[in-house]
Short mmCIF file of C-alpha atoms in Angstrom, two decimals:
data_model
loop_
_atom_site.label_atom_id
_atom_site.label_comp_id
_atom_site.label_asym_id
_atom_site.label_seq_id
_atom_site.Cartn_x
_atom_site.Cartn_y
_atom_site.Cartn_z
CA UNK A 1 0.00 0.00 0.00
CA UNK A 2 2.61 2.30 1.01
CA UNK A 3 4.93 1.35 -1.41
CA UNK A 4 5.98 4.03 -4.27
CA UNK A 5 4.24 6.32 -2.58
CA UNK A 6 5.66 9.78 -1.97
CA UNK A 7 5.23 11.93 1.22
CA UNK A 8 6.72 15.41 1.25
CA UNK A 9 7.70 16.42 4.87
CA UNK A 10 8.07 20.34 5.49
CA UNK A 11 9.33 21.47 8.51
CA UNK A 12 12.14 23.51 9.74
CA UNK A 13 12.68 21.20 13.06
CA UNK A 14 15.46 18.74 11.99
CA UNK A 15 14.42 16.87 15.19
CA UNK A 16 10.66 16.85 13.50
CA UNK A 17 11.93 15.84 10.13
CA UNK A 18 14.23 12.79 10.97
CA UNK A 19 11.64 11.53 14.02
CA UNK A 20 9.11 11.20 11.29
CA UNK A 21 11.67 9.87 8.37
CA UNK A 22 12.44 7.37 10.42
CA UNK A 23 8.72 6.26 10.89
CA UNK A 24 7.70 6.59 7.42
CA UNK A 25 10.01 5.08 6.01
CA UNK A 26 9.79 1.74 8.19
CA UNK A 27 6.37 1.85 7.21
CA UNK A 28 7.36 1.77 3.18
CA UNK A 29 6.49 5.45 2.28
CA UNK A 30 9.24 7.44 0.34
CA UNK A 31 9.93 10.37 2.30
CA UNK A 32 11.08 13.65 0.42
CA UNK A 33 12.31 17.04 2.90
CA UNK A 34 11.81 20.68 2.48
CA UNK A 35 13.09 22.65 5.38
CA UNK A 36 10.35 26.25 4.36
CA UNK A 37 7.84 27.03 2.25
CA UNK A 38 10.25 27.95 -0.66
CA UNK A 39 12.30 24.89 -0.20
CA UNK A 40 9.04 22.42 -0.33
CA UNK A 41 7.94 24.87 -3.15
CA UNK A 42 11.49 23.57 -5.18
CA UNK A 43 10.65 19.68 -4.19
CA UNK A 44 7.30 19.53 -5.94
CA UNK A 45 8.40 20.95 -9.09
CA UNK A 46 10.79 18.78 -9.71
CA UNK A 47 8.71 15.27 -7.87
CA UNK A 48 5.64 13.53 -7.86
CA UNK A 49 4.65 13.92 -4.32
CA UNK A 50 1.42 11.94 -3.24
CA UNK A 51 0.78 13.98 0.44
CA UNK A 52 2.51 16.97 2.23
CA UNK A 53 2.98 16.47 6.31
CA UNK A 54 2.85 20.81 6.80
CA UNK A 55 4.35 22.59 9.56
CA UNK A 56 3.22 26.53 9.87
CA UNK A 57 6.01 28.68 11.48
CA UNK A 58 8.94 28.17 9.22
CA UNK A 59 11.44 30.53 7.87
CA UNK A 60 11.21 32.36 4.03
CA UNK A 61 7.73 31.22 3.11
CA UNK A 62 4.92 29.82 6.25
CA UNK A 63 2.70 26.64 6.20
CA UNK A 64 -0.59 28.96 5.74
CA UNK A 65 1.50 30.47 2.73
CA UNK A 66 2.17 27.28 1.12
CA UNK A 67 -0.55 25.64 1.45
CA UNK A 68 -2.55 28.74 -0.43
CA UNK A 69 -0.65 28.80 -3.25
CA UNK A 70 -0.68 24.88 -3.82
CA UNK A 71 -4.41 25.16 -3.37
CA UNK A 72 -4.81 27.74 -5.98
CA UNK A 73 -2.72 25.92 -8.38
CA UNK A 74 -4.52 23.57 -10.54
CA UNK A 75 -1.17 21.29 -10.84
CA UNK A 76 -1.48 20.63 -7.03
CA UNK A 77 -4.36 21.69 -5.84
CA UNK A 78 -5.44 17.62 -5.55
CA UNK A 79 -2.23 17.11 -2.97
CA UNK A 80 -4.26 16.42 -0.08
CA UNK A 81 -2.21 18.41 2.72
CA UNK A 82 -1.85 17.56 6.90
CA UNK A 83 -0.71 20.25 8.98
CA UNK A 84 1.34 19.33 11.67
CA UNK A 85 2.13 22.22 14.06
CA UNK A 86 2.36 23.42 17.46
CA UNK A 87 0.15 26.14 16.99
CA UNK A 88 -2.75 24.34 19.25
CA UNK A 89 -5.51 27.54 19.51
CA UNK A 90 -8.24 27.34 17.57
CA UNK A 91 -8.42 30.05 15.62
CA UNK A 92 -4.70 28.93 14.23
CA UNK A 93 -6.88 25.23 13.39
CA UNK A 94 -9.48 27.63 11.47
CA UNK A 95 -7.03 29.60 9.94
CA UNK A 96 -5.15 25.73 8.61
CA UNK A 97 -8.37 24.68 7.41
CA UNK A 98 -9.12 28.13 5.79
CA UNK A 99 -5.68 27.96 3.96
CA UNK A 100 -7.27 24.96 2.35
CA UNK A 101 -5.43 22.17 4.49
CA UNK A 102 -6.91 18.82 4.29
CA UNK A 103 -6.32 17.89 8.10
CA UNK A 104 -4.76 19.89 11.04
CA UNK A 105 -2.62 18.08 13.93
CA UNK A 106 -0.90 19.38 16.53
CA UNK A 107 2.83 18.82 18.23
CA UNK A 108 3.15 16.55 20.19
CA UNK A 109 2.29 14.00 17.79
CA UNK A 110 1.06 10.75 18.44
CA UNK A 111 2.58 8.56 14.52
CA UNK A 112 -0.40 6.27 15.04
CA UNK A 113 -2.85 9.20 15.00
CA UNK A 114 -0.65 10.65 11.75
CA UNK A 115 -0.65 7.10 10.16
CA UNK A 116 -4.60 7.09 11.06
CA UNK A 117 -5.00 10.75 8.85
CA UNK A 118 -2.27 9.74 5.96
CA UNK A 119 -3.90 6.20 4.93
CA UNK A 120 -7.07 8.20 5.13
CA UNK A 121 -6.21 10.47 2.38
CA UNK A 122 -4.44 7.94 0.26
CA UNK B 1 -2.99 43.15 42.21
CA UNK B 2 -0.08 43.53 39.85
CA UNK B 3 3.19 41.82 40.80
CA UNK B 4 6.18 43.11 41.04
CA UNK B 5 8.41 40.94 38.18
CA UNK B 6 11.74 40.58 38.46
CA UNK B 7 13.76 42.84 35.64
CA UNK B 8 15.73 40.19 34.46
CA UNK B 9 13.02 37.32 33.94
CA UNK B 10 10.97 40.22 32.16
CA UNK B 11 14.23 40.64 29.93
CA UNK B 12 14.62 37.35 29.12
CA UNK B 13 10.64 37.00 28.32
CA UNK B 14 12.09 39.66 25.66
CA UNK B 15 14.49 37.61 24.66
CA UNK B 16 11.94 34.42 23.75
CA UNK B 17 9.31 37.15 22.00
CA UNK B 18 12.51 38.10 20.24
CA UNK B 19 13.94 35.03 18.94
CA UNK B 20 10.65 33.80 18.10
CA UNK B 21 9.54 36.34 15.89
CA UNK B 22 11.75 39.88 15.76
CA UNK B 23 9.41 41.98 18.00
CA UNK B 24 11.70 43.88 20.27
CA UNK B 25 11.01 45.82 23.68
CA UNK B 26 13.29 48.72 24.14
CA UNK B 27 13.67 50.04 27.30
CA UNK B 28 10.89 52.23 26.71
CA UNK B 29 8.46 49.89 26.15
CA UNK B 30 9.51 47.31 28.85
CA UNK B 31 6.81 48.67 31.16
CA UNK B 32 4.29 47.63 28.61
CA UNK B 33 5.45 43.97 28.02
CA UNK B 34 5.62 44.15 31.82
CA UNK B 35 1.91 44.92 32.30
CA UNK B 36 1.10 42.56 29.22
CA UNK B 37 3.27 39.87 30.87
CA UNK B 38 1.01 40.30 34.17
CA UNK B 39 -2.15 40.22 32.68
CA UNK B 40 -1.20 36.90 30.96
CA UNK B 41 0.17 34.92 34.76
CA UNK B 42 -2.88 36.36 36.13
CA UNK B 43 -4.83 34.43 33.12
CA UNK B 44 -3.04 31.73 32.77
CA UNK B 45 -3.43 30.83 36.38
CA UNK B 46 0.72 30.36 36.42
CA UNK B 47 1.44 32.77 39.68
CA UNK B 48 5.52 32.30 39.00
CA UNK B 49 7.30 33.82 36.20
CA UNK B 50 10.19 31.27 36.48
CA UNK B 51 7.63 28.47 35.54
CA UNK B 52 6.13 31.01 32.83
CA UNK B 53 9.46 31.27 31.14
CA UNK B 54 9.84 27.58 30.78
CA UNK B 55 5.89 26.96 29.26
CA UNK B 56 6.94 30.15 26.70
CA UNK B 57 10.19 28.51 26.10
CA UNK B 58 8.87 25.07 25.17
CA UNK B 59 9.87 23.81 21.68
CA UNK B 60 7.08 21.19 21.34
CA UNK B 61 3.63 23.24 22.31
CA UNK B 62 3.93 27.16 21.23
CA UNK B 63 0.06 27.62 21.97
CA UNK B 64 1.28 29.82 25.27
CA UNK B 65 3.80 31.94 23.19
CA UNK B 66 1.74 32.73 20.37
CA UNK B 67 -1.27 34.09 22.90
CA UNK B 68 1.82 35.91 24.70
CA UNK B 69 2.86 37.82 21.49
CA UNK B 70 -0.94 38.17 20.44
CA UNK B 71 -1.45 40.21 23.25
CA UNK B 72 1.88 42.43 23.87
CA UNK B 73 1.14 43.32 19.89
CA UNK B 74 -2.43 43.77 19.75
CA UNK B 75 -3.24 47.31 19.91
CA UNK B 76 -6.43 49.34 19.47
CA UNK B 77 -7.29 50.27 16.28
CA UNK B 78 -10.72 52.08 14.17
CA UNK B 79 -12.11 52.93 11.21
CA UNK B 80 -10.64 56.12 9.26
CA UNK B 81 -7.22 55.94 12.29
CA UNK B 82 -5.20 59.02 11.27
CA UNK B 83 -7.63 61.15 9.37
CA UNK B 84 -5.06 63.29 7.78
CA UNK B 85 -3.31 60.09 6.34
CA UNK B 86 -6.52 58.60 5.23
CA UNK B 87 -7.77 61.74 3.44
CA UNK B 88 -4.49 62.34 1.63
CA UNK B 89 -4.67 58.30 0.54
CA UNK B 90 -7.85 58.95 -0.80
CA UNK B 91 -7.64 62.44 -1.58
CA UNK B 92 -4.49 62.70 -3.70
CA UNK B 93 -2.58 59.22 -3.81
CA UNK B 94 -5.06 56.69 -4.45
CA UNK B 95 -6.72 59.58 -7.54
CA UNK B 96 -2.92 59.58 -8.97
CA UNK B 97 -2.17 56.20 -9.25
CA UNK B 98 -5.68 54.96 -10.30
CA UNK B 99 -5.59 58.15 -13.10
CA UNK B 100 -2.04 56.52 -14.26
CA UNK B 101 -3.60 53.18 -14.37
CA UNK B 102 -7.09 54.39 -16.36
CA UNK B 103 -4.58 56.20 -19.32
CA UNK B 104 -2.27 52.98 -19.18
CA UNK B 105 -5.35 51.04 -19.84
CA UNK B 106 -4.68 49.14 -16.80
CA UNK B 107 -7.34 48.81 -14.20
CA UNK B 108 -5.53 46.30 -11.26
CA UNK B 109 -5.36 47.83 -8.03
CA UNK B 110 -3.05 46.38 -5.10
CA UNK B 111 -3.21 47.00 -1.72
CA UNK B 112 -1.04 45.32 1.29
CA UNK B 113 -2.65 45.94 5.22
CA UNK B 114 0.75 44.76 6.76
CA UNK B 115 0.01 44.25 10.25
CA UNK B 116 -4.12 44.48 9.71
CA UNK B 117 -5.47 43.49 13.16
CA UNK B 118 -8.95 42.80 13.63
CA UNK B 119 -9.59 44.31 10.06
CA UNK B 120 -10.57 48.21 10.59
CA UNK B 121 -7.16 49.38 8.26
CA UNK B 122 -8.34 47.12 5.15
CA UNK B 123 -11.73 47.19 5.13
CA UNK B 124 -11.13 51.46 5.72
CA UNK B 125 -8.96 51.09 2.43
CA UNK B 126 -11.36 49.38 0.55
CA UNK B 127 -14.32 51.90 1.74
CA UNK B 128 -11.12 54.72 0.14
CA UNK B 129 -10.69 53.12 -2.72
CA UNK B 130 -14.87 52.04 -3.97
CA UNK B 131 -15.68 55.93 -2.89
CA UNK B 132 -12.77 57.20 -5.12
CA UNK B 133 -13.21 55.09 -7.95
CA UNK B 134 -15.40 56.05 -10.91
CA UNK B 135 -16.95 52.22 -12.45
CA UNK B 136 -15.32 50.06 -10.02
CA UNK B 137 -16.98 47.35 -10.93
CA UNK B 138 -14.29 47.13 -13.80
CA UNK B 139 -11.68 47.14 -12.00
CA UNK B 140 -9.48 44.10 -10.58
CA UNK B 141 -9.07 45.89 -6.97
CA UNK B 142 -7.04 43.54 -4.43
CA UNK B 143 -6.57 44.15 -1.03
CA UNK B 144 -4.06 41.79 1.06
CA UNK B 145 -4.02 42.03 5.12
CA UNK B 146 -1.74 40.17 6.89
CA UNK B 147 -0.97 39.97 10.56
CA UNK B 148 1.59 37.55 12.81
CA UNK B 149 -1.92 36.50 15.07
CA UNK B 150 -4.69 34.34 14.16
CA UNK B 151 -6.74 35.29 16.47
CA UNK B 152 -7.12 38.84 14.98
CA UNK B 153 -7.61 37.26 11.72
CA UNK B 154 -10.51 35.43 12.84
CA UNK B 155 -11.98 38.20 14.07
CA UNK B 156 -10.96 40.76 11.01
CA UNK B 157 -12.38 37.75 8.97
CA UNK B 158 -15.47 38.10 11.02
CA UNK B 159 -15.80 41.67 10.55
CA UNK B 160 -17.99 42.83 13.55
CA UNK B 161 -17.41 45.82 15.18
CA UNK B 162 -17.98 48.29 18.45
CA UNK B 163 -19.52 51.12 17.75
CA UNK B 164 -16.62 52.92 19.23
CA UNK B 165 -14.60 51.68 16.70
CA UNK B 166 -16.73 52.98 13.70
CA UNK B 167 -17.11 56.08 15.18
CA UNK B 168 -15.08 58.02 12.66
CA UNK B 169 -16.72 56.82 9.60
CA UNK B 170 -18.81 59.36 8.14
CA UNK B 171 -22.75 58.27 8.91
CA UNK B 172 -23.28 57.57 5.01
CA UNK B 173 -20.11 55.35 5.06
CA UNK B 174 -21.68 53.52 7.90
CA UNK B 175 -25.43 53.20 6.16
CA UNK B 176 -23.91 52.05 3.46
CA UNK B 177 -21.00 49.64 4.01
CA UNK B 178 -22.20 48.15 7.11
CA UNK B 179 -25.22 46.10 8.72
CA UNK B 180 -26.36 46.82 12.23
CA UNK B 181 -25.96 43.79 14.47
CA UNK B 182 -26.79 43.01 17.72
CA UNK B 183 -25.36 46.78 18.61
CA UNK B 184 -22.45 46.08 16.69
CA UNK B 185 -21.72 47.12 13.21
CA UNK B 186 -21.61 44.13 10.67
CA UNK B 187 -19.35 44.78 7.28
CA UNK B 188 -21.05 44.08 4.34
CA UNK B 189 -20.11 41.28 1.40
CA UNK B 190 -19.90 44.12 -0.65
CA UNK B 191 -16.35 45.38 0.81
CA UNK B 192 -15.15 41.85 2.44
CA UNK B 193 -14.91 40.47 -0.48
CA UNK B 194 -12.53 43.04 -1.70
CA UNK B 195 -9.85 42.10 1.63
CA UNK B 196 -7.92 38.64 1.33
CA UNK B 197 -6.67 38.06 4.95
CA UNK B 198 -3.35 35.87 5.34
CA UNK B 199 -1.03 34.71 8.32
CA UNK B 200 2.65 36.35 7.73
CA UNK B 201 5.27 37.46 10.24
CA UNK B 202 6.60 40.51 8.68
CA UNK B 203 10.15 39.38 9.85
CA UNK B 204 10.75 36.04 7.81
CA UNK B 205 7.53 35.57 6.18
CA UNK B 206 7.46 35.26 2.03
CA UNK B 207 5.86 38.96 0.67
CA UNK B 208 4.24 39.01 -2.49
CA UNK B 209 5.34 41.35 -5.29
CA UNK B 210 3.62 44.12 -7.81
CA UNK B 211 1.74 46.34 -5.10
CA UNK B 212 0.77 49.91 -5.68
CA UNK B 213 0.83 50.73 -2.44
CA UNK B 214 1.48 49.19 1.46
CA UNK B 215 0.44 50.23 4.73
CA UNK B 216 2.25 49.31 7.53
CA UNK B 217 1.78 51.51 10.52
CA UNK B 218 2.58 51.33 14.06
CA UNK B 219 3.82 47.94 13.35
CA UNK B 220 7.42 48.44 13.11
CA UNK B 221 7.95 50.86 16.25
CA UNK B 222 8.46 46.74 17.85
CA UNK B 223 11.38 46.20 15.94
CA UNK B 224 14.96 46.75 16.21
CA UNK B 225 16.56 49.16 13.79
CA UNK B 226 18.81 46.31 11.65
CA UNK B 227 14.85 44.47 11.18
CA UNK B 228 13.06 47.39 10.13
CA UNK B 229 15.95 48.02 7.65
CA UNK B 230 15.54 44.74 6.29
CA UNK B 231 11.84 45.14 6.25
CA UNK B 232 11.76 47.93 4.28
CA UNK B 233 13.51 46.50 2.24
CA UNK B 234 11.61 43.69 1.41
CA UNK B 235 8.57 46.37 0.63
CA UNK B 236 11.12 48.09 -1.74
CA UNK B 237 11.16 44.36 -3.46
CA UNK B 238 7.12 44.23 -2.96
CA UNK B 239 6.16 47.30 -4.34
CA UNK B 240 5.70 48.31 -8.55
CA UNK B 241 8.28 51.53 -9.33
CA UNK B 242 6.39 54.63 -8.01
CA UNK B 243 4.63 52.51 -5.24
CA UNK B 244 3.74 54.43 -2.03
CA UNK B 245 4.44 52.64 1.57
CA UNK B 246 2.50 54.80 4.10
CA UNK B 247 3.62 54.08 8.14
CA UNK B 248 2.28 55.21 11.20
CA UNK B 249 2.36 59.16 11.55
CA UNK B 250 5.30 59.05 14.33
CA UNK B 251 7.70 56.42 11.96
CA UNK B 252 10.51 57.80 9.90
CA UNK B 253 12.75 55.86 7.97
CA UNK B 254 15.98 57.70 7.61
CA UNK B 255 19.57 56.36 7.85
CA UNK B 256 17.25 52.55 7.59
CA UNK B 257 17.03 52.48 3.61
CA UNK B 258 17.65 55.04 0.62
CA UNK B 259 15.00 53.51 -2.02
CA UNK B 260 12.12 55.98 -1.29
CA UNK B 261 11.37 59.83 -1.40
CA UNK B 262 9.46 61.16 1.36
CA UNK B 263 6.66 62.87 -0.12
CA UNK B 264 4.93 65.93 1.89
CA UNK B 265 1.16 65.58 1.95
CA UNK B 266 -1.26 67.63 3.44
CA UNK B 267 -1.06 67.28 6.71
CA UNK B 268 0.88 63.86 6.73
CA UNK B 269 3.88 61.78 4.65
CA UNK B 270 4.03 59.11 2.72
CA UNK B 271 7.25 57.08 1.43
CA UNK B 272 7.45 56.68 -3.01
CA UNK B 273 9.70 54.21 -3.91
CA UNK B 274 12.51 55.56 -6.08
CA UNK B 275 14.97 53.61 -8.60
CA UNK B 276 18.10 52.46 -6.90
#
């Protein structure tokens, strides 16, 4: 199920990026990195990328940015996108959802709850 | 009762507000992150500042921080704020731009809120710019507002306001752009739909390009002099040659960046972008 399929993981947390790697990956996904915005921007031009895992407060380019502009773009507007944040209020949730994000989850993350929303949307 | 904080926790509160997104209290305006920083302990029910600086400091859940910064950066804000400004933006900016535009054949207008709050600066702007324009029904008139809190957003979004806060709109302004509600004052479809609200932090956040004009007062007065230098930058970048920035009526931005004219208005200034 998992196999050849492509998750793009955007997040400026190194500790964030390799933690969940490491768990995709065992579970068969292909795991591709972009560390902002602009970065992840770079990555799906030049890959097929099947879901995003979205972090909001990045550097160059935010998660709410992003996420806009992919929406708006018929190219990847079908990309379903999970934000994973710590922004935990609930107007940041609205704001995710308002951006056009497919699913919002907040830091800490339990991977069983992320696995849960990913095979959902695949 | 307010507390009595210790100077240096309150300075290295600064420090966490600093690092985590370039706002910066002087020594000027520690007393008011002081007061802000009180109100917060008394809310969040967390008596010591010690413990505060560890929840604000926490990598993994920045739900505390972010209501911290929302409320040392929210600041009161109306309809029509700064007259003078308002009537020369509407008066003799927006009327030479959009006259520009009309013989160019052109008929996009683009406006950035930077720093927007709960709404009263765009939705003002796009009251300017539908009273000043003749057929603006042709017209592709875009108004961005941005702001580092959602919680503003939301309520910007919302668009329901005091009547304290409308209180300097003309009376046919307020018949006709807004819809009584509950006491409050509703905005209409007719104007939100001119106002595209988006999360940025003006300090790292991507800025879009090819505006006519940005506001951006009162919003800077946080930073330090090497961010707003930067930041003015970027608006240099954002802005078409000619563009007008407008800041708050106290901001000046000499000796921070040489690519725009101050330009004497009536009773107020604006900043035109020049060619480098």
């Amino acid at each position: 199920m998992a196999s050849g399929t492509t998750i793009l993981v955007v997040d400026d947390s190194p500790v964030v990026v390799e933690a969940v790697r490491e768990a995709l990956t065992g579970d068969g996904y292909s795991v591709l990195v972009g560390t902002d915005g602009i970065e992840a921007l770079e990555v799906i031009k030049r890959h097929h990328v099947d879901l995003i895992l979205l972090d909001i407060d990045m550097p160059r380019m935010n998660g709410y940015q992003l996420c806009k502009l992919l929406k708006k773009d018929s190219n990847y507007k079908h990309i379903p996108i999970i934000m994973l944040t710590a922004k935990s209020a609930e107007t940041d949730r609205i704001w995710g959802l308002k951006a056009g994000s497919n699913e919002y989850l907040t830091k800490p993350f339990n991977y069983q709850k992320v696995k849960e929303v990913i095979k959902r949307f695949l | 009762m307010m507390q009595q904080l210790e100077q240096s926790q309150i300075l290295k509160v600064r420090d966490v507000i600093f690092r985590a997104c370039g706002l910066w209290f002087n020594e000027s305006k520690l007393p008011i992150l002081s007061n802000r920083i009180n109100t917060r302990l008394k809310e969040s029910g967390i008596s010591d500042l010690g413990k505060y600086l560890l929840v604000i400091a926490s990598e993994d859940d920045r739900s505390e921080l972010s209501t911290l910064i929302n409320l040392v950066t929210t600041n009161e804000t109306y309809f029509y704020r700064s007259n003078s400004q308002m009537d020369s933006f509407r008066k003799i900016i927006l009327p030479e731009i959009t006259d520009k535009k009309v013989a160019q054949n052109n008929r996009n207008l683009n406006i950035w809120s930077a720093g927007c709050s709960t709404g009263e600066e765009p939705y003002t702007l796009a009251i300017c710019v539908l009273e000043t324009l003749k057929f603006h029904s042709i017209w592709d008139i875009e108004i961005l507002a941005t702001d580092i809190s959602t919680e503003v957003l939301a309520r910007a979004f919302q668009g329901i306001y005091s009547k304290r806060s409308v209180e300097n709109l003309p009376e046919e302004y307020l018949q006709k752009y807004f819809t009584p509600s509950d006491g409050n004052y509703a905005i209409r479809e007719s104007i939100k739909k001119y106002v595209e609200f988006e999360y940025s932090n003006l300090t790292d956040s991507y800025f879009q390009k090819d505006f006519d004009i940005i506001f951006c007062r009162n919003v800077m007065i946080y930073f330090r002099d090497e961010t707003k230098a930067d930041i003015l930058n970027r608006f240099y970048d954002s802005l078409k040659d000619g563009g007008y920035l407008f800041l708050g009526p106290t901001e000046m931005i000499r000796g921070l960046t040489d690519g725009f004219k101050m330009i004497t208005l009536k009773d107020s200034v604006a900043f035109q972008k020049v060619p480098r």
